[in-house]
PDB file of C-alpha atoms in Angstrom:
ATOM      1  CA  UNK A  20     -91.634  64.409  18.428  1.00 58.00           C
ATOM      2  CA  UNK A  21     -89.591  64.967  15.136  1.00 88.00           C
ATOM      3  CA  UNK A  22     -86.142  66.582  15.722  1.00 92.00           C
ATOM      4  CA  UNK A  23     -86.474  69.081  13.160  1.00 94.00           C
ATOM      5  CA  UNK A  24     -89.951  70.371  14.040  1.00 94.00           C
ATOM      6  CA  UNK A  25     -88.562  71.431  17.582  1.00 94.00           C
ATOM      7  CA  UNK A  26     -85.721  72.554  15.834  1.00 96.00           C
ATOM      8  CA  UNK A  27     -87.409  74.748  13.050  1.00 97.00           C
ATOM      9  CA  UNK A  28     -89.945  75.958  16.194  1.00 96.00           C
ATOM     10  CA  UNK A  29     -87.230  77.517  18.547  1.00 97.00           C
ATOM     11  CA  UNK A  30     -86.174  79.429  15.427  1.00 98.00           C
ATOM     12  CA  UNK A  31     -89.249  80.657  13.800  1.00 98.00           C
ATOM     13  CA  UNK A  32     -89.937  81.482  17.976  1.00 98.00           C
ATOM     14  CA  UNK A  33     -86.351  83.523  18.111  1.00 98.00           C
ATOM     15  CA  UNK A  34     -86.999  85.299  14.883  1.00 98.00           C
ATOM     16  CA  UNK A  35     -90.970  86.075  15.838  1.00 98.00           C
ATOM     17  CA  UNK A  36     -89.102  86.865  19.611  1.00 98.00           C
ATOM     18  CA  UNK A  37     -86.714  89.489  17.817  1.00 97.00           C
ATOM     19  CA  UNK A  38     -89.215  91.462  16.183  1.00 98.00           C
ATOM     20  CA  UNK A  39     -92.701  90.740  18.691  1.00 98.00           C
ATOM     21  CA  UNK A  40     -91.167  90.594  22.172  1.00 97.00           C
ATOM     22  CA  UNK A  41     -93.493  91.368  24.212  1.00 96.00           C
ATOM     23  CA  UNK A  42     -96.355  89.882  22.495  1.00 97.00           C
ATOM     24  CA  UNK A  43     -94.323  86.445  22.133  1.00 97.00           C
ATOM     25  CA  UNK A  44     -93.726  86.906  26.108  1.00 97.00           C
ATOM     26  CA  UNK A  45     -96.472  87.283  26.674  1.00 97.00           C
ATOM     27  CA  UNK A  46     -98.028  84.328  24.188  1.00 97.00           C
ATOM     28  CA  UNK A  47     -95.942  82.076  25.872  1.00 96.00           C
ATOM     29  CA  UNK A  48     -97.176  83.170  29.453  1.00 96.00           C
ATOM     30  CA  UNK A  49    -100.233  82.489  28.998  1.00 97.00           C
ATOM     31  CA  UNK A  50    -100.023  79.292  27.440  1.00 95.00           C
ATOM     32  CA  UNK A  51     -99.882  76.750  30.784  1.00 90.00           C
ATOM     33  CA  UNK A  52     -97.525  74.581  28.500  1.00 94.00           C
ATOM     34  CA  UNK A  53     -95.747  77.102  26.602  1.00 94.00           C
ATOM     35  CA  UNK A  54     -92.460  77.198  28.956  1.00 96.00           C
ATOM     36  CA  UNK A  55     -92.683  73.586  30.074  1.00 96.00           C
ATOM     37  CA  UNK A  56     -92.513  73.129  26.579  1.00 94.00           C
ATOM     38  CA  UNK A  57     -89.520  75.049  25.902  1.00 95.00           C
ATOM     39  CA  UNK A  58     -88.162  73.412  29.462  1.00 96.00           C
ATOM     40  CA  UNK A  59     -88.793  70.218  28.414  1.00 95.00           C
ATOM     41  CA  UNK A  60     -86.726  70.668  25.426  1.00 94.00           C
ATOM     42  CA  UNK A  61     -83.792  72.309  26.950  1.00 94.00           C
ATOM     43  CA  UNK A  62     -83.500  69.800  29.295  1.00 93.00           C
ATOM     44  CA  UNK A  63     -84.714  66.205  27.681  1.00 92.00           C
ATOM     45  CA  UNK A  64     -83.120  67.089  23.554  1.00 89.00           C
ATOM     46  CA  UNK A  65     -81.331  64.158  21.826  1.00 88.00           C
ATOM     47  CA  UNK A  66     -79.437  66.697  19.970  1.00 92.00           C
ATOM     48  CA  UNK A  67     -76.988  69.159  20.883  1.00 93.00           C
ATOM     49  CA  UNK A  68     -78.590  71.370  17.861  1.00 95.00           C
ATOM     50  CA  UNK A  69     -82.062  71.734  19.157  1.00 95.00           C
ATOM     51  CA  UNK A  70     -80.841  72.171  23.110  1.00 95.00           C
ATOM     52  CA  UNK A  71     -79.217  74.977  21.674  1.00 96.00           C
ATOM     53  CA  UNK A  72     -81.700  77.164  19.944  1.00 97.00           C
ATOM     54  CA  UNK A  73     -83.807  76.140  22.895  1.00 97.00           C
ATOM     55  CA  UNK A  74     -81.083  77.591  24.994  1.00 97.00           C
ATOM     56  CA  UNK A  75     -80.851  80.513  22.540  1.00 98.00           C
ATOM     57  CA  UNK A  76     -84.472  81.249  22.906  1.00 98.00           C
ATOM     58  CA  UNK A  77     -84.228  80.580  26.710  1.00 98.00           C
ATOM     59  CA  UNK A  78     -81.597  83.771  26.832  1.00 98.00           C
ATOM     60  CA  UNK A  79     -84.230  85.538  24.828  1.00 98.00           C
ATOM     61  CA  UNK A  80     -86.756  85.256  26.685  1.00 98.00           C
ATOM     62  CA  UNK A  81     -84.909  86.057  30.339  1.00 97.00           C
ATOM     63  CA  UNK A  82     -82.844  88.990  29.113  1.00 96.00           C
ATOM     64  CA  UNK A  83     -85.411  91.274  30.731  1.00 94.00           C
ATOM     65  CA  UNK A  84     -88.673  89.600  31.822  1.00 97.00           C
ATOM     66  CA  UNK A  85     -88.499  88.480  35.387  1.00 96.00           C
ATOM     67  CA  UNK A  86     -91.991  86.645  35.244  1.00 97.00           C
ATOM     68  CA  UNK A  87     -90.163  83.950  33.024  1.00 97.00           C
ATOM     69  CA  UNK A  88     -86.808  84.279  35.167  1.00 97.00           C
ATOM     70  CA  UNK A  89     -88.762  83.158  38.035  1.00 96.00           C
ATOM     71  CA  UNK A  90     -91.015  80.557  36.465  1.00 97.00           C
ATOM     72  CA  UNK A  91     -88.384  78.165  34.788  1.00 97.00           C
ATOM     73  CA  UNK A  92     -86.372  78.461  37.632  1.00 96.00           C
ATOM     74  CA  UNK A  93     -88.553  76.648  39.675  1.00 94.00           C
ATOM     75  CA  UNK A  94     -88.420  74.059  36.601  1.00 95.00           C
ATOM     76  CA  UNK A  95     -85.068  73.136  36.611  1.00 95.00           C
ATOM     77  CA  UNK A  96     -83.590  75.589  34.289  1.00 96.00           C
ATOM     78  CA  UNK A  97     -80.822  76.839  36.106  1.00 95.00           C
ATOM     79  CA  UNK A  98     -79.989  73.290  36.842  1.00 95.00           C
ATOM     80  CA  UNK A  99     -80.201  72.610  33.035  1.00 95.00           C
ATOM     81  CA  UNK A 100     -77.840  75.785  32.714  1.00 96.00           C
ATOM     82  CA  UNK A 101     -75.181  74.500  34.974  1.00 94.00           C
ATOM     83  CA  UNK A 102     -75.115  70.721  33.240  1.00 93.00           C
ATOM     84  CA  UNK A 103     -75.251  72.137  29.366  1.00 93.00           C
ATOM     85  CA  UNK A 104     -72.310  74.529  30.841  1.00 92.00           C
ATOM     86  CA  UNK A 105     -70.678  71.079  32.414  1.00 90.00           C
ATOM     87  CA  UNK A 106     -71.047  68.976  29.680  1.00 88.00           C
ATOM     88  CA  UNK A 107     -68.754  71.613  27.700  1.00 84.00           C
ATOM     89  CA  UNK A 108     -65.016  72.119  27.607  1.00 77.00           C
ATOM     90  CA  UNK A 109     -64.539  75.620  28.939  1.00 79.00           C
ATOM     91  CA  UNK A 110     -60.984  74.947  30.275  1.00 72.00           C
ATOM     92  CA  UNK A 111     -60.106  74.676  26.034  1.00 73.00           C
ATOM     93  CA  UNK A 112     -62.376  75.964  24.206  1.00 75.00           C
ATOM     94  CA  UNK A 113     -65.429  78.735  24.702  1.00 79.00           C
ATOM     95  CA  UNK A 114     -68.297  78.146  22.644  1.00 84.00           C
ATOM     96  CA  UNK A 115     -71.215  80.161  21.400  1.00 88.00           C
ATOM     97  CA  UNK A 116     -73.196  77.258  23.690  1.00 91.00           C
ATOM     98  CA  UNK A 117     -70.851  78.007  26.788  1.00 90.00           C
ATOM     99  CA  UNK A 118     -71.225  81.529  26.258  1.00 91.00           C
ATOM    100  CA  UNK A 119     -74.729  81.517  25.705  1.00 94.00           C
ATOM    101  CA  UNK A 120     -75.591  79.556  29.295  1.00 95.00           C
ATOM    102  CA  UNK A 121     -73.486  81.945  30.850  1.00 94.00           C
ATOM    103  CA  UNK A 122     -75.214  84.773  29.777  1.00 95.00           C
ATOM    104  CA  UNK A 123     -78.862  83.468  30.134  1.00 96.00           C
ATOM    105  CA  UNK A 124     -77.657  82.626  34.143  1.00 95.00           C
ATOM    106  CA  UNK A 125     -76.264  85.970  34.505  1.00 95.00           C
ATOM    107  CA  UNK A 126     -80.046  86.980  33.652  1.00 96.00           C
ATOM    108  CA  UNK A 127     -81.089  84.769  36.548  1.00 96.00           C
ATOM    109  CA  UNK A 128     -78.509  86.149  39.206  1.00 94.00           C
ATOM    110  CA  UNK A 129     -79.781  89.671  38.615  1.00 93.00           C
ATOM    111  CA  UNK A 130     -83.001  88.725  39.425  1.00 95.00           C
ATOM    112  CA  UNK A 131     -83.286  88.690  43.495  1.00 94.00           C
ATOM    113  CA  UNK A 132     -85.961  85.903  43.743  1.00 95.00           C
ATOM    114  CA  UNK A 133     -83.698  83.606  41.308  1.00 95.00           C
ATOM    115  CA  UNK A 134     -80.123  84.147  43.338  1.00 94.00           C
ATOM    116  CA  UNK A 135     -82.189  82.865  46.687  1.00 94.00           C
ATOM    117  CA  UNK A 136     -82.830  79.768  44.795  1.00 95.00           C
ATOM    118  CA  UNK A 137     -79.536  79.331  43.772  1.00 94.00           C
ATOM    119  CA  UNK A 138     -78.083  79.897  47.532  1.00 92.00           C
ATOM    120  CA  UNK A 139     -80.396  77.425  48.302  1.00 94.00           C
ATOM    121  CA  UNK A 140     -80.296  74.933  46.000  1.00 94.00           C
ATOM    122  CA  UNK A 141     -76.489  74.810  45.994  1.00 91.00           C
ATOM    123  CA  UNK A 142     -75.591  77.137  42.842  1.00 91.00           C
ATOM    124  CA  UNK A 143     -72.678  78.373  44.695  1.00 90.00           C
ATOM    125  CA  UNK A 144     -70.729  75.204  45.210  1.00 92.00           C
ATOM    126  CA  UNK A 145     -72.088  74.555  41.421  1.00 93.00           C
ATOM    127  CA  UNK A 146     -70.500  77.881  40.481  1.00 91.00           C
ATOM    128  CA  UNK A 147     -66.903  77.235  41.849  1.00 90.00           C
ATOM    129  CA  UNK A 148     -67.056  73.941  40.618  1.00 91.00           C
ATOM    130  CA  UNK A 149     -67.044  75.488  36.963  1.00 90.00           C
ATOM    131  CA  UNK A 150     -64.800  78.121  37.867  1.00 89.00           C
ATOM    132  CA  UNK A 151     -62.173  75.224  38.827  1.00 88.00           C
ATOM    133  CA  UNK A 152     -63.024  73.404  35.398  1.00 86.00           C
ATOM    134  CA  UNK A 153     -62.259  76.996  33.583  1.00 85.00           C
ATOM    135  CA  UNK A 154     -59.117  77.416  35.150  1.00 83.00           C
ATOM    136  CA  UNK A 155     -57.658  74.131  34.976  1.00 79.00           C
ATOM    137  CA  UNK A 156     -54.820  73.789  32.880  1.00 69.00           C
ATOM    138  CA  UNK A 157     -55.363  72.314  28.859  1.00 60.00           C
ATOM    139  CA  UNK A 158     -53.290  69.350  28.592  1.00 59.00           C
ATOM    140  CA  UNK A 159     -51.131  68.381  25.384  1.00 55.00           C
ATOM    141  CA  UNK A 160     -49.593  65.068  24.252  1.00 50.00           C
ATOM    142  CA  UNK A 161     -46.608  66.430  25.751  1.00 53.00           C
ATOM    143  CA  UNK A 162     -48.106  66.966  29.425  1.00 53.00           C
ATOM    144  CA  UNK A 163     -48.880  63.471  29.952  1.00 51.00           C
ATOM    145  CA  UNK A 164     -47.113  63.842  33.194  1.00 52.00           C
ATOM    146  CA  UNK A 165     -49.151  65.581  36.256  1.00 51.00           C
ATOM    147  CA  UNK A 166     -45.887  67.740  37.334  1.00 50.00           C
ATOM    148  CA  UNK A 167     -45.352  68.396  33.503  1.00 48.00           C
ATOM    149  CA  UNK A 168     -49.120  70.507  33.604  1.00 45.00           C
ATOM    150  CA  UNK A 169     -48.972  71.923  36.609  1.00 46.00           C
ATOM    151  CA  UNK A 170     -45.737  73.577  35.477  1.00 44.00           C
ATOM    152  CA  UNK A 171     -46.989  75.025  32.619  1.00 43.00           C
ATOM    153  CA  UNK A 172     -47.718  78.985  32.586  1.00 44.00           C
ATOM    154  CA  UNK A 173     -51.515  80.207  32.592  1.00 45.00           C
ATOM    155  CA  UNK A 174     -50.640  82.292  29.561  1.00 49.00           C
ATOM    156  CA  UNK A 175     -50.948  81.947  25.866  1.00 43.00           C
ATOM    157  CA  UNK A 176     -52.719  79.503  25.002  1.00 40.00           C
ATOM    158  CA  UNK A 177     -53.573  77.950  28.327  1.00 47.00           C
ATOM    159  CA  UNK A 178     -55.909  81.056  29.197  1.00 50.00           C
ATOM    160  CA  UNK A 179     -58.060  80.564  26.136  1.00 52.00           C
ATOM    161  CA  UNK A 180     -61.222  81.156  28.534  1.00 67.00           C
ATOM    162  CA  UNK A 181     -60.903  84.051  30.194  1.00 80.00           C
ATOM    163  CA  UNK A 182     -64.494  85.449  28.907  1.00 81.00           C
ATOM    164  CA  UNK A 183     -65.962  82.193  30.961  1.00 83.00           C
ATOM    165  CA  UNK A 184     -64.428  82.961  33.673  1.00 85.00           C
ATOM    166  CA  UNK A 185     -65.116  86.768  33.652  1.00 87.00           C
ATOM    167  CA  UNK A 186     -68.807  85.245  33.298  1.00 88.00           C
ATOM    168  CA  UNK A 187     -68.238  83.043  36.386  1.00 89.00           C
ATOM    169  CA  UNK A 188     -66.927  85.621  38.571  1.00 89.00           C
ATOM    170  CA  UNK A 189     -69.430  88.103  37.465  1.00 89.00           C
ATOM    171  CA  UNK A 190     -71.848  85.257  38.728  1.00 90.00           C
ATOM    172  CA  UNK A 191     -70.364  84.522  41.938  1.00 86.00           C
ATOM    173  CA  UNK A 192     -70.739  88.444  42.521  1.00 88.00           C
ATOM    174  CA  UNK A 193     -74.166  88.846  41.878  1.00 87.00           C
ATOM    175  CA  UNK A 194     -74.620  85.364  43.912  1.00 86.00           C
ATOM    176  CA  UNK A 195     -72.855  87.585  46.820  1.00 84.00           C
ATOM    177  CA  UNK A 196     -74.560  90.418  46.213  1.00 85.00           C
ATOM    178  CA  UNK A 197     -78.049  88.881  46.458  1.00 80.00           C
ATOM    179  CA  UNK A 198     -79.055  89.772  42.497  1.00 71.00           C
ATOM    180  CA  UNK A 199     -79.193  93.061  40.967  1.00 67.00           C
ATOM    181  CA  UNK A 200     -77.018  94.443  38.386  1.00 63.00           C
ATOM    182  CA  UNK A 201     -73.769  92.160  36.791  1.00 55.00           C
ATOM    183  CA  UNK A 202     -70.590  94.575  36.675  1.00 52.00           C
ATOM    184  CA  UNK A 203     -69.583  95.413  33.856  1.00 55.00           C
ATOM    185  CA  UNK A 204     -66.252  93.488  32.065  1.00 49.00           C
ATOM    186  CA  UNK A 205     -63.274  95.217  33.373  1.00 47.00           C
ATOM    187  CA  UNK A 206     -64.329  97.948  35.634  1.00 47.00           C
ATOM    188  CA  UNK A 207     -63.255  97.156  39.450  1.00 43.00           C
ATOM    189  CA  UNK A 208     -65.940  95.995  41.858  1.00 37.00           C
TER     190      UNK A 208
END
């Protein structure tokens, strides 16, 4: 397939999605192919461009219809969340593509049927194991040595990603919790 076709689709799709939702929902339903598609090009794109407007359009489309939640989970999408959020650097740096998974699995893990899979298909160990990368301390040219970083304060600019890791614990909460609502950033829980 040409790059810039998929490319140019997930677009046109968000803009049509924006303005149509429920009829592009609902399009794409009933298609057999129309979210193995989309699937197919979250998970299998050569580049990082196309994954994400496929991820974009991903978050669009789970923001509030459970059918889809439910349906792309069982093909491998919150799998493909938790290796596009892996494959970035969220102990430096917080990306429109970090935040963006985040907040298309938070859309997952309020959805009852989607936070059973994750129990069960080891989400939870998945989850810590990104809240350890978010936390772990940025390294300079001057921390070359391991007693040098683990030294150094958490502030400034070593706690650059605090928004991931409000999005991780929110996560692991609704992972507790069994699905249902996220808390909301900065009230107690």
């Amino acid at each position: 397939k040409d790059v810039y076709v998929a490319y140019d689709t997930m677009v046109l799709l968000q803009h049509l999605y924006r303005h149509f939702s429920s009829k592009v929902a609902q399009t794409i339903l009933s298609d057999p192919m129309g979210l193995s598609s989309l699937m197919q090009i979250l998970q299998d794109a050569k580049t990082d461009f196309v994954r994400n407007e496929a991820l974009q359009l991903l978050y669009l489309l789970t923001e509030t219809n459970t059918e889809i939640q439910k349906i792309v989970t069982f093909q491998g999408c919150i799998e493909s969340l938790f290796a596009v959020i892996s494959e970035e650097d969220i102990s430096r740096h917080f990306t429109s593509v970090t935040r963006t998974a985040l907040r298309c699995l938070l859309n997952f893990l309020s959805n009852p049927y989607c936070v059973k899979y994750v129990r069960e298909t080891g989400g939870i160990r998945a989850m810590c194991d990104l809240m350890a990368k978010a936390l772990e301390p940025t390294k300079t040219a001057e921390d070359s040595s391991p007693t040098a970083a683990s030294s150094r304060s958490v502030e400034g600019d070593d706690h650059k990603c605090a928004q991931a890791v409000e999005y991780l614990i929110r996560g692991t909460i609704l992972l507790l919790q069994g699905g249902g609502e996220a808390p909301e950033a900065g009230k107690s829980v």
